[in-house]
PDB file of C-alpha atoms in Angstrom:
ATOM      1  CA  GLN A   1     -22.193  37.366  18.357  1.00 85.00           C
ATOM      2  CA  LEU A   2     -21.930  36.692  15.189  1.00 88.00           C
ATOM      3  CA  GLN A   3     -20.962  39.553  13.012  1.00 94.00           C
ATOM      4  CA  VAL A   4     -18.440  41.226  10.268  1.00 97.00           C
ATOM      5  CA  VAL A   5     -16.723  44.469  10.260  1.00 97.00           C
ATOM      6  CA  GLU A   6     -15.883  46.359   7.110  1.00 98.00           C
ATOM      7  CA  SER A   7     -12.597  48.393   6.566  1.00 98.00           C
ATOM      8  CA  GLY A   8     -10.344  49.819   4.424  1.00 98.00           C
ATOM      9  CA  GLY A   9     -12.826  52.289   2.097  1.00 98.00           C
ATOM     10  CA  GLY A  10     -11.575  56.100   1.787  1.00 98.00           C
ATOM     11  CA  LEU A  11     -10.828  58.453  -0.934  1.00 98.00           C
ATOM     12  CA  VAL A  12      -9.444  57.612  -4.324  1.00 98.00           C
ATOM     13  CA  GLN A  13      -8.093  59.012  -7.738  1.00 98.00           C
ATOM     14  CA  PRO A  14      -9.415  57.278 -10.530  1.00 98.00           C
ATOM     15  CA  GLY A  15      -6.789  54.509 -11.692  1.00 98.00           C
ATOM     16  CA  GLY A  16      -6.404  54.327  -8.157  1.00 98.00           C
ATOM     17  CA  SER A  17      -6.604  51.102  -5.885  1.00 98.00           C
ATOM     18  CA  LEU A  18      -7.750  50.240  -2.588  1.00 98.00           C
ATOM     19  CA  ARG A  19      -7.615  46.707  -0.278  1.00 98.00           C
ATOM     20  CA  LEU A  20     -10.975  46.456   1.430  1.00 98.00           C
ATOM     21  CA  SER A  21     -10.905  44.132   5.212  1.00 98.00           C
ATOM     22  CA  CYS A  22     -13.926  42.013   6.563  1.00 98.00           C
ATOM     23  CA  ALA A  23     -13.205  40.853   9.783  1.00 97.00           C
ATOM     24  CA  ALA A  24     -15.076  38.283  11.401  1.00 95.00           C
ATOM     25  CA  SER A  25     -16.286  37.636  14.941  1.00 94.00           C
ATOM     26  CA  GLY A  26     -17.973  34.661  16.496  1.00 93.00           C
ATOM     27  CA  PHE A  27     -17.868  32.457  14.147  1.00 91.00           C
ATOM     28  CA  THR A  28     -15.259  30.567  11.179  1.00 92.00           C
ATOM     29  CA  LEU A  29     -15.707  32.196   7.486  1.00 90.00           C
ATOM     30  CA  ASP A  30     -14.533  29.984   6.103  1.00 86.00           C
ATOM     31  CA  ASN A  31     -17.190  27.302   6.896  1.00 89.00           C
ATOM     32  CA  TYR A  32     -20.094  30.441   4.884  1.00 92.00           C
ATOM     33  CA  VAL A  33     -20.404  32.085   1.946  1.00 95.00           C
ATOM     34  CA  ILE A  34     -19.043  35.915   1.977  1.00 96.00           C
ATOM     35  CA  SER A  35     -19.912  38.092  -0.792  1.00 97.00           C
ATOM     36  CA  TRP A  36     -19.395  42.033  -1.164  1.00 98.00           C
ATOM     37  CA  PHE A  37     -22.156  43.789  -2.029  1.00 98.00           C
ATOM     38  CA  ARG A  38     -22.098  48.099  -3.250  1.00 98.00           C
ATOM     39  CA  GLN A  39     -24.478  49.874  -2.860  1.00 98.00           C
ATOM     40  CA  ALA A  40     -24.483  53.834  -5.063  1.00 97.00           C
ATOM     41  CA  PRO A  41     -26.959  56.259  -4.021  1.00 93.00           C
ATOM     42  CA  GLY A  42     -30.030  56.301  -5.452  1.00 95.00           C
ATOM     43  CA  LYS A  43     -28.884  52.563  -6.939  1.00 96.00           C
ATOM     44  CA  GLU A  44     -30.147  49.064  -5.649  1.00 96.00           C
ATOM     45  CA  ARG A  45     -27.510  47.054  -3.806  1.00 97.00           C
ATOM     46  CA  GLU A  46     -25.712  44.957  -6.487  1.00 97.00           C
ATOM     47  CA  ALA A  47     -23.859  41.753  -5.817  1.00 97.00           C
ATOM     48  CA  VAL A  48     -20.476  42.666  -6.644  1.00 98.00           C
ATOM     49  CA  SER A  49     -18.082  39.261  -5.838  1.00 98.00           C
ATOM     50  CA  CYS A  50     -17.859  36.062  -3.748  1.00 97.00           C
ATOM     51  CA  ILE A  51     -16.179  33.431  -1.766  1.00 96.00           C
ATOM     52  CA  SER A  52     -17.762  29.967  -1.201  1.00 94.00           C
ATOM     53  CA  SER A  53     -16.521  28.301   1.689  1.00 92.00           C
ATOM     54  CA  SER A  54     -14.526  25.619  -0.638  1.00 91.00           C
ATOM     55  CA  GLY A  55     -12.644  29.037  -2.187  1.00 92.00           C
ATOM     56  CA  GLY A  56     -14.247  29.358  -4.848  1.00 93.00           C
ATOM     57  CA  VAL A  57     -15.267  32.862  -6.489  1.00 94.00           C
ATOM     58  CA  THR A  58     -17.760  34.770  -8.478  1.00 94.00           C
ATOM     59  CA  TYR A  59     -17.304  38.090  -9.867  1.00 93.00           C
ATOM     60  CA  TRP A  60     -20.451  39.692 -11.146  1.00 94.00           C
ATOM     61  CA  PRO A  61     -21.017  42.851 -12.892  1.00 90.00           C
ATOM     62  CA  ASP A  62     -18.531  42.535 -16.246  1.00 92.00           C
ATOM     63  CA  SER A  63     -17.335  46.211 -14.846  1.00 92.00           C
ATOM     64  CA  VAL A  64     -15.123  44.402 -11.851  1.00 95.00           C
ATOM     65  CA  LYS A  65     -14.023  41.399 -13.512  1.00 93.00           C
ATOM     66  CA  ASP A  66     -10.027  41.879 -13.997  1.00 93.00           C
ATOM     67  CA  ARG A  67      -9.876  44.527 -11.566  1.00 97.00           C
ATOM     68  CA  PHE A  68     -11.681  42.796  -8.800  1.00 98.00           C
ATOM     69  CA  THR A  69      -9.843  40.267  -6.532  1.00 98.00           C
ATOM     70  CA  ILE A  70     -11.637  39.365  -3.588  1.00 98.00           C
ATOM     71  CA  SER A  71      -9.486  36.401  -1.148  1.00 97.00           C
ATOM     72  CA  ARG A  72      -9.659  34.638   2.229  1.00 96.00           C
ATOM     73  CA  ASP A  73      -6.963  34.768   5.287  1.00 96.00           C
ATOM     74  CA  ASN A  74      -8.348  32.308   7.319  1.00 94.00           C
ATOM     75  CA  ALA A  75      -5.725  32.743   9.980  1.00 95.00           C
ATOM     76  CA  HIS A  76      -6.853  36.327  10.075  1.00 96.00           C
ATOM     77  CA  ASN A  77     -10.191  35.427  10.122  1.00 96.00           C
ATOM     78  CA  THR A  78     -11.252  38.216   7.414  1.00 97.00           C
ATOM     79  CA  VAL A  79     -12.017  37.975   3.406  1.00 98.00           C
ATOM     80  CA  TYR A  80     -10.368  40.696   1.718  1.00 98.00           C
ATOM     81  CA  LEU A  81     -11.881  42.619  -1.612  1.00 98.00           C
ATOM     82  CA  LYS A  82      -8.519  44.052  -3.449  1.00 98.00           C
ATOM     83  CA  MET A  83      -9.954  47.057  -6.363  1.00 98.00           C
ATOM     84  CA  ASN A  84      -7.601  48.479  -8.741  1.00 98.00           C
ATOM     85  CA  SER A  85      -8.311  50.665 -11.815  1.00 98.00           C
ATOM     86  CA  LEU A  86     -11.238  52.481  -9.972  1.00 98.00           C
ATOM     87  CA  THR A  87     -13.373  54.811 -11.648  1.00 97.00           C
ATOM     88  CA  PRO A  88     -16.086  56.973 -10.374  1.00 97.00           C
ATOM     89  CA  GLU A  89     -18.689  54.304 -11.252  1.00 96.00           C
ATOM     90  CA  ASP A  90     -17.697  51.931  -8.515  1.00 97.00           C
ATOM     91  CA  THR A  91     -18.499  54.933  -5.887  1.00 98.00           C
ATOM     92  CA  ALA A  92     -20.456  53.480  -3.514  1.00 98.00           C
ATOM     93  CA  ILE A  93     -20.832  52.101   0.409  1.00 98.00           C
ATOM     94  CA  TYR A  94     -19.720  48.591  -0.030  1.00 98.00           C
ATOM     95  CA  TYR A  95     -20.888  45.992   2.172  1.00 98.00           C
ATOM     96  CA  CYS A  96     -19.778  42.232   3.219  1.00 98.00           C
ATOM     97  CA  ALA A  97     -22.733  40.325   4.019  1.00 97.00           C
ATOM     98  CA  VAL A  98     -22.264  36.512   5.070  1.00 96.00           C
ATOM     99  CA  SER A  99     -25.046  33.351   4.176  1.00 92.00           C
ATOM    100  CA  PRO A 100     -25.255  30.436   6.875  1.00 83.00           C
ATOM    101  CA  THR A 101     -27.011  28.746   4.371  1.00 83.00           C
ATOM    102  CA  TYR A 102     -24.936  28.583   1.375  1.00 82.00           C
ATOM    103  CA  THR A 103     -21.779  26.362   1.152  1.00 77.00           C
ATOM    104  CA  ASN A 104     -20.229  26.321  -2.411  1.00 82.00           C
ATOM    105  CA  ALA A 105     -22.926  27.944  -3.766  1.00 88.00           C
ATOM    106  CA  CYS A 106     -22.582  31.742  -4.472  1.00 92.00           C
ATOM    107  CA  PRO A 107     -26.257  33.794  -4.720  1.00 92.00           C
ATOM    108  CA  ASN A 108     -26.579  37.280  -5.770  1.00 93.00           C
ATOM    109  CA  LEU A 109     -29.515  38.350  -3.747  1.00 94.00           C
ATOM    110  CA  PRO A 110     -28.971  40.292  -0.692  1.00 95.00           C
ATOM    111  CA  TRP A 111     -31.942  39.002   1.343  1.00 94.00           C
ATOM    112  CA  LYS A 112     -30.226  35.588   0.695  1.00 93.00           C
ATOM    113  CA  TYR A 113     -27.663  36.624   3.059  1.00 95.00           C
ATOM    114  CA  ASP A 114     -28.302  37.364   6.660  1.00 93.00           C
ATOM    115  CA  ILE A 115     -25.625  38.869   8.187  1.00 95.00           C
ATOM    116  CA  TRP A 116     -24.610  42.283   7.212  1.00 97.00           C
ATOM    117  CA  GLY A 117     -21.958  44.481   7.899  1.00 97.00           C
ATOM    118  CA  GLN A 118     -21.973  48.104   8.494  1.00 97.00           C
ATOM    119  CA  GLY A 119     -20.487  49.548   4.955  1.00 98.00           C
ATOM    120  CA  THR A 120     -17.069  51.278   3.859  1.00 98.00           C
ATOM    121  CA  GLN A 121     -17.270  53.921   1.827  1.00 98.00           C
ATOM    122  CA  VAL A 122     -15.290  54.458  -0.876  1.00 98.00           C
ATOM    123  CA  THR A 123     -14.837  57.486  -3.011  1.00 98.00           C
ATOM    124  CA  VAL A 124     -13.132  57.179  -6.422  1.00 98.00           C
ATOM    125  CA  SER A 125     -12.736  61.121  -7.727  1.00 97.00           C
ATOM    126  CA  SER A 126     -10.007  63.490  -8.828  1.00 96.00           C
TER     127      SER A 126
END
């Protein structure tokens, strides 16, 4: 069974940091495009960052560029999202998604991803 499981979310004060993990089972992560999405209450799910099979990375909202870093640990079959300088606007459920169709292109549309985790809540509040 192909699945991914997210972890690492929690409550953090503004300006703090978190590292989210996306652990895969049943397949090898470095063969696919892996993306992080987030969904805040009342808002649509939005793409945050992506890492392709070749290791190329993409960040979409301007608000996360220079603050978020996506990386992959092939030995542990895990993708990470390190988030620094967090603000209340980063509060959302963060999802890891896998696209078996794409390898080196990073789509930012949720419907292009077939495998999703259950999500991990990130709350930024003082």
